[in-house]
Short mmCIF file of C-alpha atoms in Angstrom, two decimals:
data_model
loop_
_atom_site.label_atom_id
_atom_site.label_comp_id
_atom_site.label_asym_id
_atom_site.label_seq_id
_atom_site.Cartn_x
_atom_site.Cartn_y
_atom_site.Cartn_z
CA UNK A 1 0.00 0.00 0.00
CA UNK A 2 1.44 3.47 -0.90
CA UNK A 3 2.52 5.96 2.25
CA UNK A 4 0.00 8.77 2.73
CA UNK A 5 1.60 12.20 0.48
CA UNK A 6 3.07 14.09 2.52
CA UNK A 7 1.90 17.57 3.26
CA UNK A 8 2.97 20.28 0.91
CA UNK A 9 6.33 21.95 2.51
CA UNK A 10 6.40 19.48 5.57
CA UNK A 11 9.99 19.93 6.86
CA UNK A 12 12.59 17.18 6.98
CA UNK A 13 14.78 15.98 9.91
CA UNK A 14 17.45 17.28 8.22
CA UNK A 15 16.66 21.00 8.81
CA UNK A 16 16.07 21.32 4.91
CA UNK A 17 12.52 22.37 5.72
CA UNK A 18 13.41 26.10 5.14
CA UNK A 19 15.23 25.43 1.69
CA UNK A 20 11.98 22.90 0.87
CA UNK A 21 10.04 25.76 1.69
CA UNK A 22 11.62 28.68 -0.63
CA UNK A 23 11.50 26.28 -2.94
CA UNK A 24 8.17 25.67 -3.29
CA UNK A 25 7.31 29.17 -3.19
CA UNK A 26 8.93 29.63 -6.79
CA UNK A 27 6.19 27.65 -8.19
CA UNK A 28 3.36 27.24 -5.91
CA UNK A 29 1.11 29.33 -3.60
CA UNK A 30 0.62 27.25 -0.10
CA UNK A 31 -2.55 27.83 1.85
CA UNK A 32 -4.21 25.42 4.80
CA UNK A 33 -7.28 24.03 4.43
CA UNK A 34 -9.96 25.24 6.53
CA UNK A 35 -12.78 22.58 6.25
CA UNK A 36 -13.50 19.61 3.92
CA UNK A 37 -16.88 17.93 3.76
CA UNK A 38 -19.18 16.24 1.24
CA UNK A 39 -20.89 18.24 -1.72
CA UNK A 40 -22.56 15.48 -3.55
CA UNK A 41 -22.15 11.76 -3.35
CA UNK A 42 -18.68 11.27 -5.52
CA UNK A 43 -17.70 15.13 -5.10
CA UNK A 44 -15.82 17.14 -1.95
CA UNK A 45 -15.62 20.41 -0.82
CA UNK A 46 -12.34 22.05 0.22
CA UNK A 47 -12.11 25.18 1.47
CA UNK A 48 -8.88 26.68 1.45
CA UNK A 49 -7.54 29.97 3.51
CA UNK A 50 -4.69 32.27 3.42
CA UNK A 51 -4.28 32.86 -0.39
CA UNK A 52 -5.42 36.57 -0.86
CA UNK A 53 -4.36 38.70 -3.80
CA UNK A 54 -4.74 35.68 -6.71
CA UNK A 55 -6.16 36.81 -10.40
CA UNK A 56 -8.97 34.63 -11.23
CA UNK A 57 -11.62 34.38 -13.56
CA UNK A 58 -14.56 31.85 -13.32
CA UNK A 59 -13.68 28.51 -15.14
CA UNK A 60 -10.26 28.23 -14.55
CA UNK A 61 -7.96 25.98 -12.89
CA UNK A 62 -5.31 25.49 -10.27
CA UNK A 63 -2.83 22.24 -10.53
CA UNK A 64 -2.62 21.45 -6.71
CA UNK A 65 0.72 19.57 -5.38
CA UNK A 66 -0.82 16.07 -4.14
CA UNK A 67 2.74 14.20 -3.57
CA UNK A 68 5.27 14.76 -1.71
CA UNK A 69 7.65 16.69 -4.63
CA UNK A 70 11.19 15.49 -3.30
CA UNK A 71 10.56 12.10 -2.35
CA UNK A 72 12.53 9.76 -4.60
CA UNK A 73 9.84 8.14 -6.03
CA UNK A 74 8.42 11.02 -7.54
CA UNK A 75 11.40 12.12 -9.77
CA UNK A 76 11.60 8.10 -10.62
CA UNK A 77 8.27 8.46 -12.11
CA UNK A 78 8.02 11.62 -13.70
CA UNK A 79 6.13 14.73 -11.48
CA UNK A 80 2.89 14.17 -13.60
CA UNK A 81 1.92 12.34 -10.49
CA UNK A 82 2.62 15.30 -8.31
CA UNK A 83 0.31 17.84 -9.89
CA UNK A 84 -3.74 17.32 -9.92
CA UNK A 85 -5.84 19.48 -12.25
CA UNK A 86 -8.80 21.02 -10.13
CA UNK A 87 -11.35 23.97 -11.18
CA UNK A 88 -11.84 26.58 -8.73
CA UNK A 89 -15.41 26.77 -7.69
CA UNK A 90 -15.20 30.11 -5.95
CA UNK A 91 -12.44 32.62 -4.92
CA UNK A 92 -12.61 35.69 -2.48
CA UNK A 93 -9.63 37.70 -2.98
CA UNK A 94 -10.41 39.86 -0.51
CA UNK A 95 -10.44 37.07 2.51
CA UNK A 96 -8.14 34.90 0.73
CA UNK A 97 -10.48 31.56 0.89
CA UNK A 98 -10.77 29.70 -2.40
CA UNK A 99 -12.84 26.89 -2.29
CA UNK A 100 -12.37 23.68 -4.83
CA UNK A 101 -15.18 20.90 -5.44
CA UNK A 102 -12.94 17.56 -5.67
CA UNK A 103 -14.39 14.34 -7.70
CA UNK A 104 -13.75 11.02 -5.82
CA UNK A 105 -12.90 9.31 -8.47
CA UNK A 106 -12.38 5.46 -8.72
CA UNK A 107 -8.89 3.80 -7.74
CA UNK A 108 -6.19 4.11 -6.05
CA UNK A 109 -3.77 7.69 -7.93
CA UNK A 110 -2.37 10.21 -6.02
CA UNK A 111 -5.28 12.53 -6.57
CA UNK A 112 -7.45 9.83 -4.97
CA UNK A 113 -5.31 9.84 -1.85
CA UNK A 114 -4.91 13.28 -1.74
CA UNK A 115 -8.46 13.42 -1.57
CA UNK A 116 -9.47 11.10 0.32
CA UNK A 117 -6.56 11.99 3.34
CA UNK A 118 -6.98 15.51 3.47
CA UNK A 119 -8.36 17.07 6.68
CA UNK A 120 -8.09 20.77 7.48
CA UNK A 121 -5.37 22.27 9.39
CA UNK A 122 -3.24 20.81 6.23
CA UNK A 123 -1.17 23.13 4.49
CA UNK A 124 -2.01 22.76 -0.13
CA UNK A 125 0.64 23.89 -2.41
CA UNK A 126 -1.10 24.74 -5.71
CA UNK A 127 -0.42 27.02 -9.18
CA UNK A 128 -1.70 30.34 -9.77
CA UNK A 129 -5.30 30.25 -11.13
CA UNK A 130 -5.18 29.58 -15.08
CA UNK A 131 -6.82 28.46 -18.26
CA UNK A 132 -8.82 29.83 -20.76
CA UNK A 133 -12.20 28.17 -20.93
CA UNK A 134 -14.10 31.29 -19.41
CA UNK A 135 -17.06 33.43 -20.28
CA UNK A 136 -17.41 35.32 -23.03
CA UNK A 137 -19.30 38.01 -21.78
CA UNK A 138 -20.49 39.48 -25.10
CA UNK A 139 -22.27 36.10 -26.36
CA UNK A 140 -26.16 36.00 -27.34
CA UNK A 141 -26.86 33.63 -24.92
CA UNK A 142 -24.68 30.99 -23.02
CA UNK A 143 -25.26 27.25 -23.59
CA UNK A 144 -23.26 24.66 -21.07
CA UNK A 145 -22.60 21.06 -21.63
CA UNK A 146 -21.03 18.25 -19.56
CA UNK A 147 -21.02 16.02 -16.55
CA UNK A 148 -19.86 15.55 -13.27
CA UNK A 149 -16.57 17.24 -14.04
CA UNK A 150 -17.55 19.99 -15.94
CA UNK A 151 -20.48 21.21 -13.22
CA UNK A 152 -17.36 22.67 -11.31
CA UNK A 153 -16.55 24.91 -13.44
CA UNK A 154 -20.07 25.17 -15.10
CA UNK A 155 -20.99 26.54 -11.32
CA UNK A 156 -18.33 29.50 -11.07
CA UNK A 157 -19.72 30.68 -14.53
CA UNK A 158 -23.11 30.21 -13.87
CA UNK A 159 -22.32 32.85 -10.26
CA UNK A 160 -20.21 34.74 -12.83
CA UNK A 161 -23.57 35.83 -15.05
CA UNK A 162 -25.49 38.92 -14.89
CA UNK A 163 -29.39 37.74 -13.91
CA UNK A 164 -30.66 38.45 -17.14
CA UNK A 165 -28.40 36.69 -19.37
CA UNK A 166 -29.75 34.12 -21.36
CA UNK A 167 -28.54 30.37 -19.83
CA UNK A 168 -29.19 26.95 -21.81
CA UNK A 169 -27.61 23.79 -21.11
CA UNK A 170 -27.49 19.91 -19.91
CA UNK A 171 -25.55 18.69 -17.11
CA UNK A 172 -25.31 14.61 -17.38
CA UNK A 173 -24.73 12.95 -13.75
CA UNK A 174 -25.04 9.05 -12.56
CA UNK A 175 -28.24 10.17 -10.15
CA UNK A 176 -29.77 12.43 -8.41
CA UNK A 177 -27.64 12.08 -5.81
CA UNK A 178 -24.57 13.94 -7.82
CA UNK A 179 -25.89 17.33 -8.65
CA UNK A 180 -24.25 19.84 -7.32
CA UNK A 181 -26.10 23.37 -6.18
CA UNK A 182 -25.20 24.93 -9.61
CA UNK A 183 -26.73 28.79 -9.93
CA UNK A 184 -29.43 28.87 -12.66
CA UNK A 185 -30.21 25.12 -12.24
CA UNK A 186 -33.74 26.02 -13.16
CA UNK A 187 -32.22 27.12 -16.73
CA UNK A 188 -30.80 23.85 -17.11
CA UNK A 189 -31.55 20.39 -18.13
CA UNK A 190 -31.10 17.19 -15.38
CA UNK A 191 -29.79 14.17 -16.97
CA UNK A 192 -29.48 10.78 -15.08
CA UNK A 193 -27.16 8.21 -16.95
CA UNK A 194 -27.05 5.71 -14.18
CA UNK A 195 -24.62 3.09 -14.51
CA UNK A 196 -24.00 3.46 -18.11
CA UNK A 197 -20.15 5.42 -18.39
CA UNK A 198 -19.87 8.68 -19.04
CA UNK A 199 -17.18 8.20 -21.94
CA UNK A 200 -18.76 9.02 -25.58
CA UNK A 201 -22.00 9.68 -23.70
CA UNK A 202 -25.01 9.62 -26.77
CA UNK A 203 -27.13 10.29 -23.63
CA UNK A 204 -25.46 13.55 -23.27
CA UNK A 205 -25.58 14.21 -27.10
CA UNK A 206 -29.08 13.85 -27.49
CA UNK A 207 -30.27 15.87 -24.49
CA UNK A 208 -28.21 18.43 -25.68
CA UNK A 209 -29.67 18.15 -29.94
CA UNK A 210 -32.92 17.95 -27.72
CA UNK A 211 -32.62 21.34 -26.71
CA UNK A 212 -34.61 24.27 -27.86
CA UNK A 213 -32.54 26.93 -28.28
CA UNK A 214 -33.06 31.01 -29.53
CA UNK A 215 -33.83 31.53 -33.25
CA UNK A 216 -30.97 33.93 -34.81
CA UNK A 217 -27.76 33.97 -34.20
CA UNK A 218 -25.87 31.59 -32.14
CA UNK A 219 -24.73 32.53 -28.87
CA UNK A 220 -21.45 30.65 -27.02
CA UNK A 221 -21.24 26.96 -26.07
CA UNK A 222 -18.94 25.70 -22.63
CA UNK A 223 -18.61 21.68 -23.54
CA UNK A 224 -16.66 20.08 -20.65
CA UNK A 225 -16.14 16.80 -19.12
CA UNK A 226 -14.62 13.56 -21.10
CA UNK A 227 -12.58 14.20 -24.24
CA UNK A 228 -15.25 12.18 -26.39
CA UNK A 229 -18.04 13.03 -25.18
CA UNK A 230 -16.72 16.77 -25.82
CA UNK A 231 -15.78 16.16 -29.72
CA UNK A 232 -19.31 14.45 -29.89
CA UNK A 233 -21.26 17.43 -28.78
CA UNK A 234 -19.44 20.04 -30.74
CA UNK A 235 -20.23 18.04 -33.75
CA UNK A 236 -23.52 17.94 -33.28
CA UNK A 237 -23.07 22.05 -32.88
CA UNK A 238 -20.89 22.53 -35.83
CA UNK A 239 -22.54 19.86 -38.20
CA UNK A 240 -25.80 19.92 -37.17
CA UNK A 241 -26.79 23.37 -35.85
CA UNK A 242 -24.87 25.43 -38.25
CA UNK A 243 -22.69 26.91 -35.14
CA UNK A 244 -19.29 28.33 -36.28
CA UNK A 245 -16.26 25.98 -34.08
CA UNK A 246 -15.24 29.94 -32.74
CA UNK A 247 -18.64 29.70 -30.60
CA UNK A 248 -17.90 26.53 -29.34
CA UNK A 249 -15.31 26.41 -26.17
CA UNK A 250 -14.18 23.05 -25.31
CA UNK A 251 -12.18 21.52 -22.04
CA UNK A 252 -11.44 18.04 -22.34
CA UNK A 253 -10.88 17.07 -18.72
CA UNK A 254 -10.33 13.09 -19.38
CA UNK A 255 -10.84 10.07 -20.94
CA UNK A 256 -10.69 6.30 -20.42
CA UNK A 257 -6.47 5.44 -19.66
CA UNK A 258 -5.09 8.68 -20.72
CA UNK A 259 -3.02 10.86 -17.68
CA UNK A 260 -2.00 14.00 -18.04
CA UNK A 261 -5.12 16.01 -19.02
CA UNK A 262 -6.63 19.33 -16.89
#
């Protein structure tokens, strides 16, 4: 069984803790989590303090330090197992608490750990906010896309939106029991999949073709989740709806055995 990471700028017995430390700073912002708890059945929330000042704009990303990133076994295997890919769901610059919404998912990785060990009082290392999959403020209307994964960052946006914008969209989960509280989920479109996967998801595709959207122009699409599913529903977009691929804004989050994506 692999040791539990070790937190993010723990010292060593060596008295190296202060050159671990400066080091880290070069790359990473370090806060301490201030409470973790359940926000739907496979998804937590993680509050963390201490981080005022970032830049941030709903939708993106921080890549948060989940291994310990000068134990041995981590330069042996490359650091793609030290950095996790997580969307911000909020961020209060002014009190410095930015708050994540962390899928459990299935196995045994170093983001599963992470996430299943932490407890507050723990100090996170983690990247400056990033990414571009964001709003575009001056669209027709906004239409969102996705499942479990994309509701993260489908939630920030959704905040992020004057009240009278115009809000479309399907959010695919396994039950009721994974929907998150997104904003505007009166605007949106429930859809249970249930044990089926959510890789290359028709289910997905056809609530979304099912949708009855504003004659005229086209306004901006947010498709987010599995790589697949993603290509399948701008395709439908594209192909089927006419929409130009510039009103389309994709985030492939994963897929089926493939690391490395956000």
């Amino acid at each position: 069984m692999s040791a539990e990471p070790a937190p993010a700028g723990a010292a060593s017995p060596a008295g190296g803790g202060r050159l671990r430390d400066r080091m880290l700073d070069l790359v990473f912002v370090r806060g301490r989590v201030e409470d973790v708890r359940p926000a739907a059945r496979r998804m937590r929330h993680v509050r963390i303090t201490g981080v005022p000042g970032l830049a941030w704009t709903p939708g993106q990303h921080v890549r948060v330090n989940v291994c310990d990133l000068f134990a041995a076994r981590t330069w042996m295997r490359g650091l793609r197992d030290a950095l996790r890919t997580y969307s911000v769901w909020d961020y209060d610059p002014d009190s410095g608490a930015l708050e994540l919404r962390v899928m459990d998912h299935d196995g045994d990785g170093p983001g599963a750990r992470w996430a299943r060990t932490l407890r507050p009082g723990q100090e996170v290392a983690f990247t400056k906010p990033e990414g571009g999959f964001t709003l575009r403020e001056d669209a027709p209307y906004h239409l969102f896309a996705g499942e479990e994964t994309a509701s993260v960052p489908f939630g920030a946006m959704l905040r992020a939106l004057p009240a009278d914008a115009g809000v479309y969209g399907v959010v695919e989960v396994a039950g009721p029991e994974d929907e998150l509280a997104l904003p505007r989920r009166a605007d949106l479109t429930w859809r249970h999949r249930g044990d089926a996967s959510a890789a290359s998801s028709a289910s997905l595709v056809e609530a979304v073709r099912s949708l009855k959207l504003p004659d005229g122009p086209p306004g901006v699409a947010y498709v987010a989740g599995e790589a697949r599913t993603v290509q399948l529903v701008r395709a439908h977009l594209v192909r089927e709806r006419g929409w130009p691929r510039r009103a389309v804004r994709v985030k492939p989050f994963w897929t089926p055995g493939k690391r490395g994506m956000d």
